Amino acid sequence: MQPEGSNEAHVPIDEAQLIARGTASAVEPLDGITRAQASLLGAVLSALMGRQIDVTRLEPLGPDALATALAARPLQFRHRIVHHMVLGELILRPIPPEVARRVEVYALALGIDDRFVRIARRYAQGAFGLAWLDLHHSGFAEHWERARKDQLRTRVTLEHQLAAGAEDHDLAERWMGFADLAPGTLGRGVWDMYRSRGFGLPGSIGGASAYLAQHDFVHVLADYGTNLQGEFEVFALIGRADPDPKGFAWLTTLLGLFETGYVADAGFFSGDLRERQLDGIEMHLRIADALRRGQSLCERLGTDLLDVDYHAFAGLPVTEVRAELGVDPKGERAVAAGSVGAFDLAGMSRIQQEYAASIDEGVARR
Amino acid sequence: MRFAQGIRVRCGDPDGLLGLLAEWDRNQATTDVMGYIGTRLLADRDDPGCYLIVAEFAEVDGDLSPAEEAERNNHREETERWVQKLRALVDGEPDWFHYDELYRTGITGNLRTG
């Protein structure tokens, strides 16, 4: 469980104002906070703290003043605030070096030595290759060393968990067995999702790694699509639900792949900059809502969602698993902003839609 | 403006060179931000066995130029250890080159484009 005072959901309005002022001051470029920064940070403050604050109309607040304001808050709370700052700078393209340095000053004032602050500094410096090595090591590799593996139900040890899966007959059989479960169960839902998109099953050649496949259970449980917008939502939720701040690596990676180009290839996804995903307020609201749901899960479950044994829940109705784990419904604003479900056509990428259309409805591919 | 340090070597073990550079990068990636921002290893098609290592440097806090950052890097103990390993791997003495970057295609500020 998280220490008392860790959750941004219980922040008084005066303190939320100070956080907003400090965050905006930390990430503001020399020519002023950008519209996208203001929109995203405003959406995050609204979703996580329940406070409507116009980030463009705030008095500056320096690092020491912010540190004084948050002195009574536990480390984890201050760490999350630093991640809001990093989020606010990671959507800049390019990141002005003075912003990256300023965020580091704020982080240090708050007593936070954070790897993602360093990664943003590397982006600002133009050291993209080193930044990816840093992100991969600090965000993922160190995390796996501590993570449990038995929930993956595989005996195959991958060189690294983001790599494509290796052949594992028993694991593939287990996933194939989900097809026989009743409609509405978690396992059947994941099976249907794989089938409709033509995804390779874990354990089969070319399939996802058993580790990454864990996030597909979350697609079904949280009801997020599998296009880029849906991936942003699902990994924002997973990252924020992780009690370890390293969970922020997921959102950092997706921003680099699909928004700024700071990450060319992450192993499990390749960069795609054909469309800017975070230009409009809709995705800001959707990501903020996913963070809120993740925050709530972090509070209730206190476990990395990729460590959960979903195979044990596979035969249960999705609604029951949601209740068991404590998955909140989507917020109305996120739904109104276009957050669609895992089984909506609009939640698929163009290629996935084409694949789905090509399937003969009368034949269940096994 | 960036700074590039070139190291021209003759070597019969290109995999060893790759390994040496990858090890360096892994170590640099998890330390504090410094002037070093990355390396390229180029093989000479006209002179097989000849390689050019191009290490790039940029500003860190604005108080030192990229060339000064490179000079600071030269004096780090781990750099000196790395150079010893390089010398053990290559034939003869490496040739060193030092260049200030004046132009780069398609770059706006610090952003990689294309």
mmCIF file of N, CA and C in Angstrom, chain A residues 42-102:
data_model
loop_
_atom_site.group_PDB
_atom_site.id
_atom_site.type_symbol
_atom_site.label_atom_id
_atom_site.label_comp_id
_atom_site.label_asym_id
_atom_site.label_seq_id
_atom_site.Cartn_x
_atom_site.Cartn_y
_atom_site.Cartn_z
ATOM 1 N N GLY A 42 -3.448 20.671 -17.533
ATOM 2 C CA GLY A 42 -4.760 20.989 -16.984
ATOM 3 C C GLY A 42 -5.630 19.750 -16.872
ATOM 4 N N ALA A 43 -5.584 18.896 -17.902
ATOM 5 C CA ALA A 43 -6.377 17.661 -17.892
ATOM 6 C C ALA A 43 -5.896 16.715 -16.787
ATOM 7 N N VAL A 44 -4.590 16.642 -16.606
ATOM 8 C CA VAL A 44 -4.036 15.751 -15.570
ATOM 9 C C VAL A 44 -4.429 16.243 -14.179
ATOM 10 N N LEU A 45 -4.320 17.558 -13.962
ATOM 11 C CA LEU A 45 -4.705 18.113 -12.657
ATOM 12 C C LEU A 45 -6.181 17.862 -12.390
ATOM 13 N N SER A 46 -6.968 18.028 -13.429
ATOM 14 C CA SER A 46 -8.407 17.839 -13.273
ATOM 15 C C SER A 46 -8.734 16.382 -12.958
ATOM 16 N N ALA A 47 -8.110 15.465 -13.704
ATOM 17 C CA ALA A 47 -8.436 14.045 -13.526
ATOM 18 C C ALA A 47 -7.896 13.491 -12.206
ATOM 19 N N LEU A 48 -6.671 13.861 -11.867
ATOM 20 C CA LEU A 48 -6.046 13.256 -10.691
ATOM 21 C C LEU A 48 -6.431 13.961 -9.397
ATOM 22 N N MET A 49 -6.600 15.271 -9.457
ATOM 23 C CA MET A 49 -6.862 16.009 -8.220
ATOM 24 C C MET A 49 -8.282 16.554 -8.164
ATOM 25 N N GLY A 50 -9.005 16.411 -9.254
ATOM 26 C CA GLY A 50 -10.381 16.903 -9.274
ATOM 27 C C GLY A 50 -10.457 18.413 -9.238
ATOM 28 N N ARG A 51 -9.394 19.081 -9.694
ATOM 29 C CA ARG A 51 -9.353 20.550 -9.644
ATOM 30 C C ARG A 51 -9.235 21.120 -11.046
ATOM 31 N N GLN A 52 -10.109 22.050 -11.360
ATOM 32 C CA GLN A 52 -10.052 22.714 -12.662
ATOM 33 C C GLN A 52 -9.167 23.948 -12.530
ATOM 34 N N ILE A 53 -8.003 23.890 -13.113
ATOM 35 C CA ILE A 53 -7.058 25.002 -13.004
ATOM 36 C C ILE A 53 -6.577 25.381 -14.399
ATOM 37 N N ASP A 54 -6.686 26.659 -14.708
ATOM 38 C CA ASP A 54 -6.191 27.145 -15.998
ATOM 39 C C ASP A 54 -4.684 27.379 -15.864
ATOM 40 N N VAL A 55 -3.927 26.482 -16.452
ATOM 41 C CA VAL A 55 -2.474 26.495 -16.273
ATOM 42 C C VAL A 55 -1.819 27.690 -16.979
ATOM 43 N N THR A 56 -2.563 28.317 -17.880
ATOM 44 C CA THR A 56 -1.961 29.450 -18.608
ATOM 45 C C THR A 56 -2.027 30.748 -17.815
ATOM 46 N N ARG A 57 -2.759 30.769 -16.729
ATOM 47 C CA ARG A 57 -2.972 32.035 -16.010
ATOM 48 C C ARG A 57 -2.518 31.925 -14.566
ATOM 49 N N LEU A 58 -1.312 31.467 -14.385
ATOM 50 C CA LEU A 58 -0.824 31.264 -13.018
ATOM 51 C C LEU A 58 0.411 32.102 -12.735
ATOM 52 N N GLU A 59 0.527 32.520 -11.497
ATOM 53 C CA GLU A 59 1.747 33.203 -11.056
ATOM 54 C C GLU A 59 2.860 32.159 -10.976
ATOM 55 N N PRO A 60 4.087 32.532 -11.338
ATOM 56 C CA PRO A 60 5.197 31.577 -11.212
ATOM 57 C C PRO A 60 5.419 31.160 -9.757
ATOM 58 N N LEU A 61 5.942 29.969 -9.593
ATOM 59 C CA LEU A 61 6.318 29.490 -8.252
ATOM 60 C C LEU A 61 7.660 28.777 -8.389
ATOM 61 N N GLY A 62 8.649 29.240 -7.662
ATOM 62 C CA GLY A 62 9.999 28.698 -7.769
ATOM 63 C C GLY A 62 10.154 27.339 -7.112
ATOM 64 N N PRO A 63 11.274 26.683 -7.362
ATOM 65 C CA PRO A 63 11.475 25.322 -6.837
ATOM 66 C C PRO A 63 11.485 25.258 -5.310
ATOM 67 N N ASP A 64 12.118 26.250 -4.676
ATOM 68 C CA ASP A 64 12.175 26.197 -3.210
ATOM 69 C C ASP A 64 10.802 26.411 -2.586
ATOM 70 N N ALA A 65 10.027 27.323 -3.184
ATOM 71 C CA ALA A 65 8.680 27.580 -2.663
ATOM 72 C C ALA A 65 7.799 26.348 -2.841
ATOM 73 N N LEU A 66 7.949 25.661 -3.972
ATOM 74 C CA LEU A 66 7.165 24.440 -4.193
ATOM 75 C C LEU A 66 7.594 23.360 -3.194
ATOM 76 N N ALA A 67 8.906 23.275 -2.982
ATOM 77 C CA ALA A 67 9.406 22.270 -2.037
ATOM 78 C C ALA A 67 8.873 22.540 -0.632
ATOM 79 N N THR A 68 8.793 23.807 -0.258
ATOM 80 C CA THR A 68 8.252 24.158 1.060
ATOM 81 C C THR A 68 6.776 23.770 1.142
ATOM 82 N N ALA A 69 6.064 24.053 0.055
ATOM 83 C CA ALA A 69 4.627 23.751 0.042
ATOM 84 C C ALA A 69 4.365 22.256 0.160
ATOM 85 N N LEU A 70 5.278 21.442 -0.364
ATOM 86 C CA LEU A 70 5.058 19.990 -0.376
ATOM 87 C C LEU A 70 5.917 19.253 0.646
ATOM 88 N N ALA A 71 6.480 20.014 1.576
ATOM 89 C CA ALA A 71 7.426 19.409 2.528
ATOM 90 C C ALA A 71 6.790 18.291 3.350
ATOM 91 N N ALA A 72 5.503 18.421 3.632
ATOM 92 C CA ALA A 72 4.849 17.411 4.475
ATOM 93 C C ALA A 72 4.400 16.190 3.682
ATOM 94 N N ARG A 73 4.488 16.265 2.386
ATOM 95 C CA ARG A 73 4.046 15.148 1.548
ATOM 96 C C ARG A 73 5.127 14.073 1.463
ATOM 97 N N PRO A 74 4.717 12.808 1.389
ATOM 98 C CA PRO A 74 5.717 11.740 1.292
ATOM 99 C C PRO A 74 6.456 11.777 -0.051
ATOM 100 N N LEU A 75 7.565 11.076 -0.066
ATOM 101 C CA LEU A 75 8.427 11.036 -1.252
ATOM 102 C C LEU A 75 7.651 10.633 -2.504
ATOM 103 N N GLN A 76 6.796 9.619 -2.366
ATOM 104 C CA GLN A 76 6.088 9.118 -3.545
ATOM 105 C C GLN A 76 5.198 10.183 -4.172
ATOM 106 N N PHE A 77 4.565 10.978 -3.327
ATOM 107 C CA PHE A 77 3.713 12.052 -3.845
ATOM 108 C C PHE A 77 4.569 13.041 -4.627
ATOM 109 N N ARG A 78 5.677 13.456 -4.031
ATOM 110 C CA ARG A 78 6.534 14.439 -4.709
ATOM 111 C C ARG A 78 7.103 13.848 -6.003
ATOM 112 N N HIS A 79 7.355 12.545 -5.964
ATOM 113 C CA HIS A 79 7.871 11.892 -7.174
ATOM 114 C C HIS A 79 6.839 11.967 -8.309
ATOM 115 N N ARG A 80 5.581 11.755 -7.975
ATOM 116 C CA ARG A 80 4.527 11.838 -8.998
ATOM 117 C C ARG A 80 4.423 13.264 -9.543
ATOM 118 N N ILE A 81 4.618 14.238 -8.697
ATOM 119 C CA ILE A 81 4.554 15.630 -9.164
ATOM 120 C C ILE A 81 5.700 15.890 -10.151
ATOM 121 N N VAL A 82 6.865 15.348 -9.838
ATOM 122 C CA VAL A 82 7.990 15.491 -10.772
ATOM 123 C C VAL A 82 7.646 14.820 -12.099
ATOM 124 N N HIS A 83 6.968 13.703 -12.047
ATOM 125 C CA HIS A 83 6.581 13.037 -13.302
ATOM 126 C C HIS A 83 5.574 13.867 -14.097
ATOM 127 N N HIS A 84 4.730 14.626 -13.418
ATOM 128 C CA HIS A 84 3.850 15.549 -14.151
ATOM 129 C C HIS A 84 4.707 16.564 -14.901
ATOM 130 N N MET A 85 5.746 17.038 -14.239
ATOM 131 C CA MET A 85 6.642 17.997 -14.896
ATOM 132 C C MET A 85 7.315 17.356 -16.101
ATOM 133 N N VAL A 86 7.807 16.141 -15.913
ATOM 134 C CA VAL A 86 8.488 15.458 -17.020
ATOM 135 C C VAL A 86 7.516 15.243 -18.173
ATOM 136 N N LEU A 87 6.283 14.876 -17.844
ATOM 137 C CA LEU A 87 5.262 14.713 -18.884
ATOM 138 C C LEU A 87 5.088 16.024 -19.647
ATOM 139 N N GLY A 88 5.075 17.122 -18.904
ATOM 140 C CA GLY A 88 4.901 18.433 -19.523
ATOM 141 C C GLY A 88 6.047 18.834 -20.430
ATOM 142 N N GLU A 89 7.248 18.314 -20.167
ATOM 143 C CA GLU A 89 8.373 18.653 -21.047
ATOM 144 C C GLU A 89 8.537 17.626 -22.166
ATOM 145 N N LEU A 90 8.153 16.374 -21.905
ATOM 146 C CA LEU A 90 8.358 15.339 -22.929
ATOM 147 C C LEU A 90 7.499 15.558 -24.168
ATOM 148 N N ILE A 91 6.456 16.361 -24.072
ATOM 149 C CA ILE A 91 5.638 16.598 -25.268
ATOM 150 C C ILE A 91 6.191 17.762 -26.085
ATOM 151 N N LEU A 92 7.227 18.410 -25.586
ATOM 152 C CA LEU A 92 7.864 19.478 -26.369
ATOM 153 C C LEU A 92 8.785 18.856 -27.413
ATOM 154 N N ARG A 93 8.835 19.467 -28.558
ATOM 155 C CA ARG A 93 9.639 18.923 -29.649
ATOM 156 C C ARG A 93 10.249 20.080 -30.425
ATOM 157 N N PRO A 94 11.500 20.429 -30.197
ATOM 158 C CA PRO A 94 12.439 19.818 -29.264
ATOM 159 C C PRO A 94 12.225 20.316 -27.834
ATOM 160 N N ILE A 95 12.857 19.641 -26.890
ATOM 161 C CA ILE A 95 12.828 20.107 -25.506
ATOM 162 C C ILE A 95 13.924 21.163 -25.359
ATOM 163 N N PRO A 96 13.568 22.391 -25.020
ATOM 164 C CA PRO A 96 14.620 23.391 -24.828
ATOM 165 C C PRO A 96 15.533 22.973 -23.669
ATOM 166 N N PRO A 97 16.845 23.044 -23.855
ATOM 167 C CA PRO A 97 17.749 22.622 -22.785
ATOM 168 C C PRO A 97 17.483 23.327 -21.461
ATOM 169 N N GLU A 98 17.064 24.611 -21.534
ATOM 170 C CA GLU A 98 16.833 25.332 -20.277
ATOM 171 C C GLU A 98 15.625 24.759 -19.535
ATOM 172 N N VAL A 99 14.639 24.223 -20.263
ATOM 173 C CA VAL A 99 13.491 23.600 -19.606
ATOM 174 C C VAL A 99 13.929 22.305 -18.926
ATOM 175 N N ALA A 100 14.720 21.516 -19.639
ATOM 176 C CA ALA A 100 15.181 20.239 -19.063
ATOM 177 C C ALA A 100 16.014 20.482 -17.807
ATOM 178 N N ARG A 101 16.860 21.516 -17.862
ATOM 179 C CA ARG A 101 17.675 21.823 -16.677
ATOM 180 C C ARG A 101 16.802 22.331 -15.539
ATOM 181 N N ARG A 102 15.788 23.141 -15.884
ATOM 182 C CA ARG A 102 14.917 23.713 -14.841
ATOM 183 C C ARG A 102 14.108 22.619 -14.154
#
